[in-house]
Short mmCIF file of C-alpha atoms and ligand atoms in Angstrom, two decimals:
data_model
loop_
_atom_site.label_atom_id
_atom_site.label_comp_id
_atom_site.label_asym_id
_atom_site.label_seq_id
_atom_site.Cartn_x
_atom_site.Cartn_y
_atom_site.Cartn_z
CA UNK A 17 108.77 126.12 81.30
CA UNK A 18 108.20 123.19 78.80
CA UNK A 19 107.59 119.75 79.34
CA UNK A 20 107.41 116.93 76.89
CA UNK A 21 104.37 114.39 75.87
CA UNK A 22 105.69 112.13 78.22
CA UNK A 23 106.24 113.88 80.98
CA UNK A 24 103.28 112.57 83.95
CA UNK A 25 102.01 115.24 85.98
CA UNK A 26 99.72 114.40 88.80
CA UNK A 27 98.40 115.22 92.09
CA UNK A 28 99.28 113.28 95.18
CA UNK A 29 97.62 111.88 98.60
CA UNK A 30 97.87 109.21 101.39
CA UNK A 31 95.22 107.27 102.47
CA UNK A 32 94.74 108.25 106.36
CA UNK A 33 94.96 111.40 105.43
CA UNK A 34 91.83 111.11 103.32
CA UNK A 35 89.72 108.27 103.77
CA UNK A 36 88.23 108.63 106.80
CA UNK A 37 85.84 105.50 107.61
CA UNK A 38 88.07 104.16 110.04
CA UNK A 39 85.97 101.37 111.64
CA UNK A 40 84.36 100.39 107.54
CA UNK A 41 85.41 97.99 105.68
CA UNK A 42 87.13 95.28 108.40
CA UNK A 43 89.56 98.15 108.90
CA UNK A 44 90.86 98.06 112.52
CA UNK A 45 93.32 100.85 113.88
CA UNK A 46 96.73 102.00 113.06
CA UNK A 47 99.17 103.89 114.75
CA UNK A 48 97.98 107.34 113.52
CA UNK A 49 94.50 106.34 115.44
CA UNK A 50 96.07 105.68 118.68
CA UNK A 51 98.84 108.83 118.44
CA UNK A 52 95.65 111.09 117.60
CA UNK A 53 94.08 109.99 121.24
CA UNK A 54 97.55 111.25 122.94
CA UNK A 55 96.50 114.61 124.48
CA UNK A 56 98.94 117.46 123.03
CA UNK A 57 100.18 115.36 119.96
CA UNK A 58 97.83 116.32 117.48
CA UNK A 59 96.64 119.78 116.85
CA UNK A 60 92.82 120.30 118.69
CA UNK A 61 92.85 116.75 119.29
CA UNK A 62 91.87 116.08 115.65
CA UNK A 63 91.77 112.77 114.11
CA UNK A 64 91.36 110.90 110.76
CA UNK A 65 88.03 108.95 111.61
CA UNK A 66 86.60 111.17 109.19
CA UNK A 67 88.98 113.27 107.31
CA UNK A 68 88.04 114.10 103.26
CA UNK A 69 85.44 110.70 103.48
CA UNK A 70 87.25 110.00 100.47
CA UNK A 71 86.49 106.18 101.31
CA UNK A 72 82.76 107.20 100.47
CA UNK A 73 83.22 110.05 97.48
CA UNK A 74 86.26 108.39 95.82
CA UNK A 75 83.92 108.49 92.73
CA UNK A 76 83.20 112.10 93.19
CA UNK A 77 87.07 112.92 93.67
CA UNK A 78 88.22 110.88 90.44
CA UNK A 79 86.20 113.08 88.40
CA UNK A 80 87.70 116.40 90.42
CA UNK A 81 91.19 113.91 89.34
CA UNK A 82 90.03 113.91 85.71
CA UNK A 83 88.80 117.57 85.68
CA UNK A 84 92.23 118.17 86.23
CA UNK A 85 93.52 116.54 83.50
CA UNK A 86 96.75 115.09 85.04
CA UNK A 87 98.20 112.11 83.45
CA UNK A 88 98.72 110.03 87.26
CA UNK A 89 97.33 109.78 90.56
CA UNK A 90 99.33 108.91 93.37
CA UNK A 91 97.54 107.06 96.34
CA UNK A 92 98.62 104.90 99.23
CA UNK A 93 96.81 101.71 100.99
CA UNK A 94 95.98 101.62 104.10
CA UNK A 95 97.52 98.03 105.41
CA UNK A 96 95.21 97.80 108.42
CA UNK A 97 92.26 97.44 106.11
CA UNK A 98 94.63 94.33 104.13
CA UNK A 99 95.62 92.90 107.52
CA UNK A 100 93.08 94.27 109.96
CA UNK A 101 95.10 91.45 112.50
CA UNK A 102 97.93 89.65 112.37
CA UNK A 103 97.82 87.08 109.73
CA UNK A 104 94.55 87.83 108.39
CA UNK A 105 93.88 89.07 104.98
CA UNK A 106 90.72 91.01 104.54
CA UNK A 107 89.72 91.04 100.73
CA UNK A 108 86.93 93.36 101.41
CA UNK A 109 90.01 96.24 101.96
CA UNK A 110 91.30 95.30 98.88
CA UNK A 111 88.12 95.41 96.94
CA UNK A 112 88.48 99.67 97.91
CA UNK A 113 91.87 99.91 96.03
CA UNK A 114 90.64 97.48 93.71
CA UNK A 115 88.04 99.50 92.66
CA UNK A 116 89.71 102.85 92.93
CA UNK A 117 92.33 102.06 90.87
CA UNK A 118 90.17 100.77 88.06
CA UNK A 119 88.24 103.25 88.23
CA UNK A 120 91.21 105.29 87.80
CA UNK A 121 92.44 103.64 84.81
CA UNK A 122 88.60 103.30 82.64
CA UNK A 123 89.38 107.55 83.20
CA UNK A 124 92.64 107.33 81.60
CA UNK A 125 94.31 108.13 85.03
CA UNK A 126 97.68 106.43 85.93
CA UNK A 127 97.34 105.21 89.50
CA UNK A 128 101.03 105.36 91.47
CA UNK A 129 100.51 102.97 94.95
CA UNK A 130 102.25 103.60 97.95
CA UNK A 131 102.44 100.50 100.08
CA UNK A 132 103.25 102.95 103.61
CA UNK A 133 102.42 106.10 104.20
CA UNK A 134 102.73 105.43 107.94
CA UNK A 135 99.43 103.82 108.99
CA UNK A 136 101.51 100.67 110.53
CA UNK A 137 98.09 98.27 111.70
CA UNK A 138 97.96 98.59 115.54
CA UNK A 139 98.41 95.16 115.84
CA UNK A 140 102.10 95.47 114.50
CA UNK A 141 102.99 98.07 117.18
CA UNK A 142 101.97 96.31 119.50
CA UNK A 143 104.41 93.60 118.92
CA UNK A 144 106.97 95.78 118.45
CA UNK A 145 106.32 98.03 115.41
CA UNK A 146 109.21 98.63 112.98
CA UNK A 147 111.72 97.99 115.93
CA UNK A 148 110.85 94.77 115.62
CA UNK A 149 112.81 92.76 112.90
CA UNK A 150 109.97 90.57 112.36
CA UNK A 151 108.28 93.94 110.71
CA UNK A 152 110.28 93.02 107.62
CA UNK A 153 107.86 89.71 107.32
CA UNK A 154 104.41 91.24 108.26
CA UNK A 155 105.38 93.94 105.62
CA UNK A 156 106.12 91.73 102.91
CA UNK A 157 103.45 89.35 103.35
CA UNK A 158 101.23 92.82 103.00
CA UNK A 159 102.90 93.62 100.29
CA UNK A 160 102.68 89.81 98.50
CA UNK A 161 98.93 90.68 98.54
CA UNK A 162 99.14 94.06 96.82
CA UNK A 163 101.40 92.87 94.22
CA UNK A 164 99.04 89.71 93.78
CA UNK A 165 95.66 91.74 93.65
CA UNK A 166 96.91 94.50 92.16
CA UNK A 167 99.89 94.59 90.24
CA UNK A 168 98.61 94.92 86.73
CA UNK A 169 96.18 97.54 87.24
CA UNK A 170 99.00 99.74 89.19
CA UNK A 171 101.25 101.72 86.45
CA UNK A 172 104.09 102.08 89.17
CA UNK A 173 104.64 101.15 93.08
CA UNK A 174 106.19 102.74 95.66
CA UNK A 175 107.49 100.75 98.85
CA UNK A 176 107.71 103.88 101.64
CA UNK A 177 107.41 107.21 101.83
CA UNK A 178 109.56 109.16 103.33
CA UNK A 179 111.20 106.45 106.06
CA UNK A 180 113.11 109.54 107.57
CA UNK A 181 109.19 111.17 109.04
CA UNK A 182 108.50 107.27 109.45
CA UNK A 183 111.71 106.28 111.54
CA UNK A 184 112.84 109.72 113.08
CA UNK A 185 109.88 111.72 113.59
CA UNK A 186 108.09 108.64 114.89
CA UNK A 187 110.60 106.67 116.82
CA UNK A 188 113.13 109.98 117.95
CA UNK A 189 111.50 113.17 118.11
CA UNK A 190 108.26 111.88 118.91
CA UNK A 191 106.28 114.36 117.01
CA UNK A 192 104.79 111.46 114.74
CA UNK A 193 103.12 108.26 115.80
CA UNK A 194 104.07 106.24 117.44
CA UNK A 195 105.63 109.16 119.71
CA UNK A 196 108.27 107.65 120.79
CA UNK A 197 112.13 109.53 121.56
CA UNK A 198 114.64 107.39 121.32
CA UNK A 199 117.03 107.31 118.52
CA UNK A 200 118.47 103.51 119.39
CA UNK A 201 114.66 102.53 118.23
CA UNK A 202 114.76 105.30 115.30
CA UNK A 203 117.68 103.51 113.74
CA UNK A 204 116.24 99.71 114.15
CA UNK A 205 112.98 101.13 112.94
CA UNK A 206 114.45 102.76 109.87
CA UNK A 207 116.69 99.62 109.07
CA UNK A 208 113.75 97.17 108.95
CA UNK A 209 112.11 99.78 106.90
CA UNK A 210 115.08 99.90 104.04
CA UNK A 211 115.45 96.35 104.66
CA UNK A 212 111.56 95.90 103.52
CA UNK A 213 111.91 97.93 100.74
CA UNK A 214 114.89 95.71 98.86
CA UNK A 215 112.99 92.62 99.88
CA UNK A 216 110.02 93.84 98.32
CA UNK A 217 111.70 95.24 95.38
CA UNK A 218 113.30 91.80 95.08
CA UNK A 219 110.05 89.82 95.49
CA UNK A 220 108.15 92.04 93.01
CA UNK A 221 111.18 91.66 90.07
CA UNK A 222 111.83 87.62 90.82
CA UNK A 223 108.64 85.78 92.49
CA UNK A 224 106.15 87.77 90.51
CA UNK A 225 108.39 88.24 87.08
CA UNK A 226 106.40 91.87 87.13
CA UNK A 227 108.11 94.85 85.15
CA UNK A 228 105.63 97.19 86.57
CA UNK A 229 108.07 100.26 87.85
CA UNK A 230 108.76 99.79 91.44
CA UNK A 231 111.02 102.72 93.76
CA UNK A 232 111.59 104.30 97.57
CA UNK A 233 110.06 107.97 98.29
CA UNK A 234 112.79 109.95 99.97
CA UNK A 235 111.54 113.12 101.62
CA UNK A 236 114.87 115.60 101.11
CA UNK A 237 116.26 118.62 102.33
CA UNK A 238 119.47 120.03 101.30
CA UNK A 239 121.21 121.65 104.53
CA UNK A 240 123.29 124.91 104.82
CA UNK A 241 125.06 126.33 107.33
CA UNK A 242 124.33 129.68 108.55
CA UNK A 243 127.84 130.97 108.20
CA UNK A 244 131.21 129.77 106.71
CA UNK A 245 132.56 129.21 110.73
CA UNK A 246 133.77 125.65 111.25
CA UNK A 247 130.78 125.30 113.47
CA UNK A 248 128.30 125.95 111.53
CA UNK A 249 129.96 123.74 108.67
CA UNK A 250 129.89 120.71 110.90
CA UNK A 251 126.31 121.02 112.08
CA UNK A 252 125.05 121.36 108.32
CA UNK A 253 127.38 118.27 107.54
CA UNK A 254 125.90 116.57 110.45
CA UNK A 255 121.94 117.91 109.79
CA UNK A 256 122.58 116.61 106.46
CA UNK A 257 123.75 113.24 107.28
CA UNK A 258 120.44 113.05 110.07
CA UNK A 259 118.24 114.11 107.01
CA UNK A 260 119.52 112.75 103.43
CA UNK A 261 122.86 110.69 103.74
CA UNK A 262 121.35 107.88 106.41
CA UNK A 263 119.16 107.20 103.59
CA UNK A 264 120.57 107.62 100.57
CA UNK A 265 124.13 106.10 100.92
CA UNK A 266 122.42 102.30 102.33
CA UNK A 267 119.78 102.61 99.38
CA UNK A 268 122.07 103.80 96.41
CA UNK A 269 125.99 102.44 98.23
CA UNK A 270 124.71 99.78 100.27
CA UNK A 271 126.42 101.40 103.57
CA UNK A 272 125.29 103.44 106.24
CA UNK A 273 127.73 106.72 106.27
CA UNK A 274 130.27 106.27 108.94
CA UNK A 275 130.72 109.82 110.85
CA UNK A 276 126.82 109.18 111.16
CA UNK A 277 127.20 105.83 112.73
CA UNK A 278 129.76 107.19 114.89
CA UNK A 279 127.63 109.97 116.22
CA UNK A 280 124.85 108.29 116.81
CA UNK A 281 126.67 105.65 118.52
CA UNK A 282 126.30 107.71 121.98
CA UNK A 283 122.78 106.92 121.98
CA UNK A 284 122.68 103.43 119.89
CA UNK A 285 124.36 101.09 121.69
CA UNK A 286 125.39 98.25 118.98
CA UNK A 287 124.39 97.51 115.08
CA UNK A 288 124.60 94.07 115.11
CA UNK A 289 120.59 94.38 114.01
CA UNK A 290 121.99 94.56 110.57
CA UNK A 291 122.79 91.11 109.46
CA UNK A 292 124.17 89.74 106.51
CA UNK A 293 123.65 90.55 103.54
CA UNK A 294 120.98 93.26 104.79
CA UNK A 295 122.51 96.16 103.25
CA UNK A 296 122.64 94.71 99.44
CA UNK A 297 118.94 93.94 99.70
CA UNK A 298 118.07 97.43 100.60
CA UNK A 299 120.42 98.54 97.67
CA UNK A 300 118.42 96.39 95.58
CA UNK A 301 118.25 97.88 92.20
CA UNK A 302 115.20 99.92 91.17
CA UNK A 303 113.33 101.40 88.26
CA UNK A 304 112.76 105.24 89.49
CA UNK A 305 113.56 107.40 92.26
CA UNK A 306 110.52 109.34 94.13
CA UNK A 307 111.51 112.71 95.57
CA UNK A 308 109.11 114.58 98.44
CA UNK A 309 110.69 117.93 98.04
CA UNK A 310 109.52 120.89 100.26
CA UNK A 311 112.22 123.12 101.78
CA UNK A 312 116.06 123.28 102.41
CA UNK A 313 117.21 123.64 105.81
CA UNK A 314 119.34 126.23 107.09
CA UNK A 315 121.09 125.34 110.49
CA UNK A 316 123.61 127.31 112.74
CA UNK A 317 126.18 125.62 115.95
CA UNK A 318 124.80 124.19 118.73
CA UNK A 319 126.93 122.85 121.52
CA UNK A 320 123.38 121.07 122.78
CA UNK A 321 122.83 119.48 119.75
CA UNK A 322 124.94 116.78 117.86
CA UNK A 323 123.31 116.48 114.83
CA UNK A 324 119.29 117.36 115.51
CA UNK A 325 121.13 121.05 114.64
CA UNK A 326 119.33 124.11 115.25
CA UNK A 327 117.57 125.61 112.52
CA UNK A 328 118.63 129.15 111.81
CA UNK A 329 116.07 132.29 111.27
CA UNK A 330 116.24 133.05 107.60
CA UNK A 331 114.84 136.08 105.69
CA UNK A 332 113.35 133.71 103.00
CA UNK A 333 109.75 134.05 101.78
CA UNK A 334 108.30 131.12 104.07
CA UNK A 335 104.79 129.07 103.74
CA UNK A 336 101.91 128.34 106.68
CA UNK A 337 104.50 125.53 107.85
CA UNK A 338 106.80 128.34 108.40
CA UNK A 339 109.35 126.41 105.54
CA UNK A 340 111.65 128.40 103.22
CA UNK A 341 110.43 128.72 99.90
CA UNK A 342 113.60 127.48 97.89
CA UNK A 343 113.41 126.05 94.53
CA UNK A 344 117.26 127.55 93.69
CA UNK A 345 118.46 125.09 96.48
CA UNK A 346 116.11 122.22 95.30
CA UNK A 347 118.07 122.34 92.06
CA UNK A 348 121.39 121.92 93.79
CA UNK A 349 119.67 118.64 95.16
CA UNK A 350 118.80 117.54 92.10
CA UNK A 351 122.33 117.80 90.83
CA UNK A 352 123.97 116.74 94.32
CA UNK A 353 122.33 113.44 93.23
CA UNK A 354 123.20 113.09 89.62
CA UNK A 355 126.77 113.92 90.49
CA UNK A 356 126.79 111.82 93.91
CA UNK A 357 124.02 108.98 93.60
CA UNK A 358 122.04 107.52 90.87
CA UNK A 359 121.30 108.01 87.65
CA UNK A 360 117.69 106.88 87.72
CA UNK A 361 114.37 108.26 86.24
CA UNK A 362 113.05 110.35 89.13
CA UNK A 363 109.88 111.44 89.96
CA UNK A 364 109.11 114.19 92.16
CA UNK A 365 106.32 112.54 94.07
CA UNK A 366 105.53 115.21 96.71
CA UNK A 367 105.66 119.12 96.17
CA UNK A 368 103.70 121.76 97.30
CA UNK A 369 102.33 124.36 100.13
CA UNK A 370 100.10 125.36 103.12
CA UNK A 371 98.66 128.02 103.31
CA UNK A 372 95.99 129.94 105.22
CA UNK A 373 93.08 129.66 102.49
CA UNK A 374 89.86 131.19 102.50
CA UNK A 375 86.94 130.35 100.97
CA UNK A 376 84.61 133.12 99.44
CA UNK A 377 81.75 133.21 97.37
CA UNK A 378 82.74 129.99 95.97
CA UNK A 379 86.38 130.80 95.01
CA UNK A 380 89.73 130.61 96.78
CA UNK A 381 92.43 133.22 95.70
CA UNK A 382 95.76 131.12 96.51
CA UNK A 383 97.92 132.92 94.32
CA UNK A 384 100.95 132.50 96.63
CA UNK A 385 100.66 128.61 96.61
CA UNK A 386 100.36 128.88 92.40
CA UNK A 387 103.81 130.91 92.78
CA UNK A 388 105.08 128.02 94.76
CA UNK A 389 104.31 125.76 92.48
CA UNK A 390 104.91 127.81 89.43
CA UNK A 391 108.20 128.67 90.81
CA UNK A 392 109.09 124.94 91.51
CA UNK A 393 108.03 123.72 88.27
CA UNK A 394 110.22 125.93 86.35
CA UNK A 395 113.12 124.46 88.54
CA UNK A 396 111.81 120.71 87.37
CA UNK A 397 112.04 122.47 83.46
CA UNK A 398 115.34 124.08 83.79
CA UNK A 399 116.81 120.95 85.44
CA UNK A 400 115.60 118.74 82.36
CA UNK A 401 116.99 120.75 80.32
CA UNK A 402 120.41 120.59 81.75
CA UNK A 403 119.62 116.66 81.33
CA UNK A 404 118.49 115.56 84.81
CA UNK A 405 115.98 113.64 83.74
CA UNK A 406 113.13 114.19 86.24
CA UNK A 407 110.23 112.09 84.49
CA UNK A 408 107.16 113.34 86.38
CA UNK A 409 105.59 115.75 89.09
CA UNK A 410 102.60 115.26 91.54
CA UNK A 411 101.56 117.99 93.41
CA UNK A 412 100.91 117.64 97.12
CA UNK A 413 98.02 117.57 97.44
CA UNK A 414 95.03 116.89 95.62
CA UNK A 415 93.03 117.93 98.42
CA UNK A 416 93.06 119.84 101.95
CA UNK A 417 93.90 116.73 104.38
CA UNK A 418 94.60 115.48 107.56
CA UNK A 419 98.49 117.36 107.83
CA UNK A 420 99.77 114.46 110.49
CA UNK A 421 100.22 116.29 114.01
CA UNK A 422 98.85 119.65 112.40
CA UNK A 423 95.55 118.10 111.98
CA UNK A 424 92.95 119.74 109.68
CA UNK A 425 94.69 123.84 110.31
CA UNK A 426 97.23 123.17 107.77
CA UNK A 427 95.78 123.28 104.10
CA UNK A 428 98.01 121.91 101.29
CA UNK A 429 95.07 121.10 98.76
CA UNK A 430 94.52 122.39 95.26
CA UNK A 431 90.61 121.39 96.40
CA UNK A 432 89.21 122.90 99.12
CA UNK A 433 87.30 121.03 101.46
CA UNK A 434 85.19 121.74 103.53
CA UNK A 435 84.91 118.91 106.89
CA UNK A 436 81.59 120.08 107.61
CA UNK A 437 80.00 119.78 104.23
CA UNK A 438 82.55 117.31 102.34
CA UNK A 439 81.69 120.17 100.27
CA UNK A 440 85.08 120.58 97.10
CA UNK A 441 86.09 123.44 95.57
CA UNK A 442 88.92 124.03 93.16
CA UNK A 443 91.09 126.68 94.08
CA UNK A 444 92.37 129.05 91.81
CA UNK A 445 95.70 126.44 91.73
CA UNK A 446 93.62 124.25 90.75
CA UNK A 447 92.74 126.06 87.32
CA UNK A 448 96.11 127.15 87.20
CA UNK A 449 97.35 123.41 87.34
CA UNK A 450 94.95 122.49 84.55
CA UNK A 451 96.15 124.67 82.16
CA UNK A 452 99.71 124.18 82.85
CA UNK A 453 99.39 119.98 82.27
CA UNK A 454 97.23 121.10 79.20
CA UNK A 455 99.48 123.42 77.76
CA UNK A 456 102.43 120.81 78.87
CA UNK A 457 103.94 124.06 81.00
CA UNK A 458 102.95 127.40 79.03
CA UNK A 459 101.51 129.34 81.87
CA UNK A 460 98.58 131.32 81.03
CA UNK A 461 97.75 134.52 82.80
CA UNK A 462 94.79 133.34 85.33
CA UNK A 463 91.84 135.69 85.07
CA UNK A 464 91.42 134.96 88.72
C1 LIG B 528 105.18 114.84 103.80
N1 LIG B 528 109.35 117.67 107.93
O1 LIG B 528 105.43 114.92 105.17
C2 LIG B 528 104.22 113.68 103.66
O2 LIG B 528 104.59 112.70 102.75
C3 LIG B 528 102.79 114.08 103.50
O3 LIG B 528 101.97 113.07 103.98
C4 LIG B 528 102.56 115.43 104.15
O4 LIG B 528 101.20 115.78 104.18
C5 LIG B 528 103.38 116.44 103.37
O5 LIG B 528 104.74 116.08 103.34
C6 LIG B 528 103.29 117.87 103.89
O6 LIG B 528 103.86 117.98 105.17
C7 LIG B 528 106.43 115.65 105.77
O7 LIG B 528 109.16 117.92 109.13
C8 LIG B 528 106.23 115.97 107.11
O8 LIG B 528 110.41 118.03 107.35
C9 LIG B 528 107.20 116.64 107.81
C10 LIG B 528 108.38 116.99 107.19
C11 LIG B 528 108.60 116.69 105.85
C12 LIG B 528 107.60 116.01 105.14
#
């Protein structure tokens, strides 16, 4: 694999995942604080009071960042520590990202801001959450602040990641915060979502005259069916319009894809919440695309299920999440969306693995996770070379984090940590990693 001078690499995280002091800093709580309380949501009960204590060691982690070498660091804020209530802006949250992302740049370290990464403030839900259309306001005036305090010392911005975990794993299968299962809410939430996006897209381009990069993070899975039956055809055209289409026709067409809006119309009873002139702002043009790209999904017939298919056993290599290990299929994504969508730079701003990592005398051997990522890589190279322009890569994650209703058992990191010490270790991926950005993709043989 070879990658040009200007190709960023980096390493990726989200911010209640990491940071941990969740009552410092004027920060009040946010929907992942509640959900974690909810006996049986979270794995053990765990929480991100705590997590990495990145809020106290983000020094300590920059240089782990610049040991690295990667060109970018991608980061999100945490808006209850902006707008710990309603209508009140707390500079002393902003003084954190402030400092971490200059920081970042005196290291030489490109720092890529995610606005959500699905710590809505409490407050919010409370009045609603994302069902709420008013959510399109409270999240812009958030976002007026970031651009205002920030924007200038942020090389690119991303609006939300992954609205499909945000909208349907929150709002339908309940398996996110805020827990709920009810698909007429998933769609409203995911709408005001989009719709938040364009307007801040909009507001960054015209009210602030900024040409920092701004783009969406779509988490994506390409879908296929089990077998060539009719069946099994439908439910991976119907998985796939659940997963990818709902977003990516209204952000690159403008229009939510009709067999979609006719299926879900058995649960969600009317979409007059979309109002005029809703679906051109969420197609409001932007400079990259951001791609979280784990797994594909392989789903068979079931007369139960409309379009929540059923995912099919496969005899793929899997990870600790129990996903397929599938770079082949994540280059038929790639080109679904040349051929289908857009034609903008993307970035893949998620990639990477769990796995069940152990510690010992100082060293972790995660050899399978530097195959993942090795593997996944040389997909990114080959797909460049066909001309698909994929500008960058930040592996998920920088660290071993909070995994959302997995809690602290699922380890994606490059760094080890350990929660009882804070204690970091790079992991053999880690040195791997190095030398690949180094050598701009030669892989060296690892010593390990
Ligand atoms: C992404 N799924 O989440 C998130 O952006 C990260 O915060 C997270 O840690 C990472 O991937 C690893 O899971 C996802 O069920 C969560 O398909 C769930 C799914 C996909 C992505």
């Amino acid at each position: 694999m070879k990658f040009d001078k200007q190709f960023i690499f980096g390493t990726a995280t989200s911010s209640y995942q990491i940071e941990g002091a969740h009552q410092e800093g004027g920060r009040t709580p946010s929907i992942w604080d509640e959900f974690c309380d909810i006996p049986g949501k979270v794995h053990k009960s765990h929480n991100g009071n705590v997590a990495c204590d990145h809020y106290h060691r983000y020094e300590e982690d920059i240089q782990i960042i610049k040991s690295l070498g990667v060109d970018s660091y991608r980061f999100s804020i945490a808006w209850p520590r902006i707008f710990p209530e309603k209508g009140v802006y707390n500079p002393e949250g902003m003084e954190f990202y402030r400092k971490l992302a200059s920081r970042l740049r005196e290291e030489g370290i490109k720092p890529a801001v995610t606005l959500y990464h699905w710590d809505l403030p409490l407050w919010a839900h409370k009045e609603g959450g994302w069902v709420n259309r008013d959510s399109v306001q409270w999240f812009l005036d958030y976002a007026k602040v970031c651009f205002e305090e920030l924007d200038g010392i942020v090389d690119s911005w991303i609006t939300h990641n992954e609205p499909w975990c945000a909208g349907f794993l929150g709002y339908h299968q309940g398996v996110h915060a805020p827990g709920h299962t009810n698909l007429d809410e998933a769609v409203k939430a995911v709408h005001h979502m989009l719709v938040s996006h364009g307007k801040a897209v909009e507001m960054l381009k015209k009210d602030f005259q900024s040409t920092t990069p701004i783009g969406i993070t779509l988490n994506l899975s390409p879908v296929y069916p089990k077998t060539n039956s009719a069946n099994d055809l439908l439910a991976a055209n119907n998985s796939d319009g659940y997963s990818n289409r709902w977003f990516l026709d209204p952000v690159f067409k403008g229009t939510y894809p009709v067999d979609m809006m006719n299926l879900f119309s058995k649960y969600v009873h009317s979409y007059d919440f979309i109002k005029d002139g809703d679906m051109e702002t969420i197609a409001a043009k932007c400079d990259f695309f951001g791609i979280n790209y784990y797994s594909r999904g392989l789903v068979e017939f079931s007369a139960a299920n409309d379009f929540m298919t059923k995912g099919a056993h496969s005899d793929y290599e899997k990870t600790a999440m129990g996903w397929d290990i599938a770079p082949e299929e994540f280059k038929d994504l790639i080109r679904r969306l040349r051929a289908e969508y857009t034609d903008l730079p993307i970035f893949i701003t998620e990639n990477g693995a769990a796995y069940d990592d152990v510690l010992q005398d100082g060293k972790v051997h995660d050899q399978a996770r530097i195959n993942y990522v090795d593997k996944h890589l040389q997909a990114v190279s080959d797909l460049n070379e066909e001309g698909m322009n994929i500008r960058g890569y930040y592996l998920w994650s920088l660290m071993d984090n909070f995994e959302w209703s997995f809690g602290y058992d699922k380890r994606f990191g490059i760094v080890y940590v350990d929660y009882e010490t804070q204690k970091r270790t790079l992991k053999d991926s880690a040195l791997w990693y190095t030398e690949v950005v180094k050598n701009r993709g030669t892989v060296l043989p690892l010593n390990a």
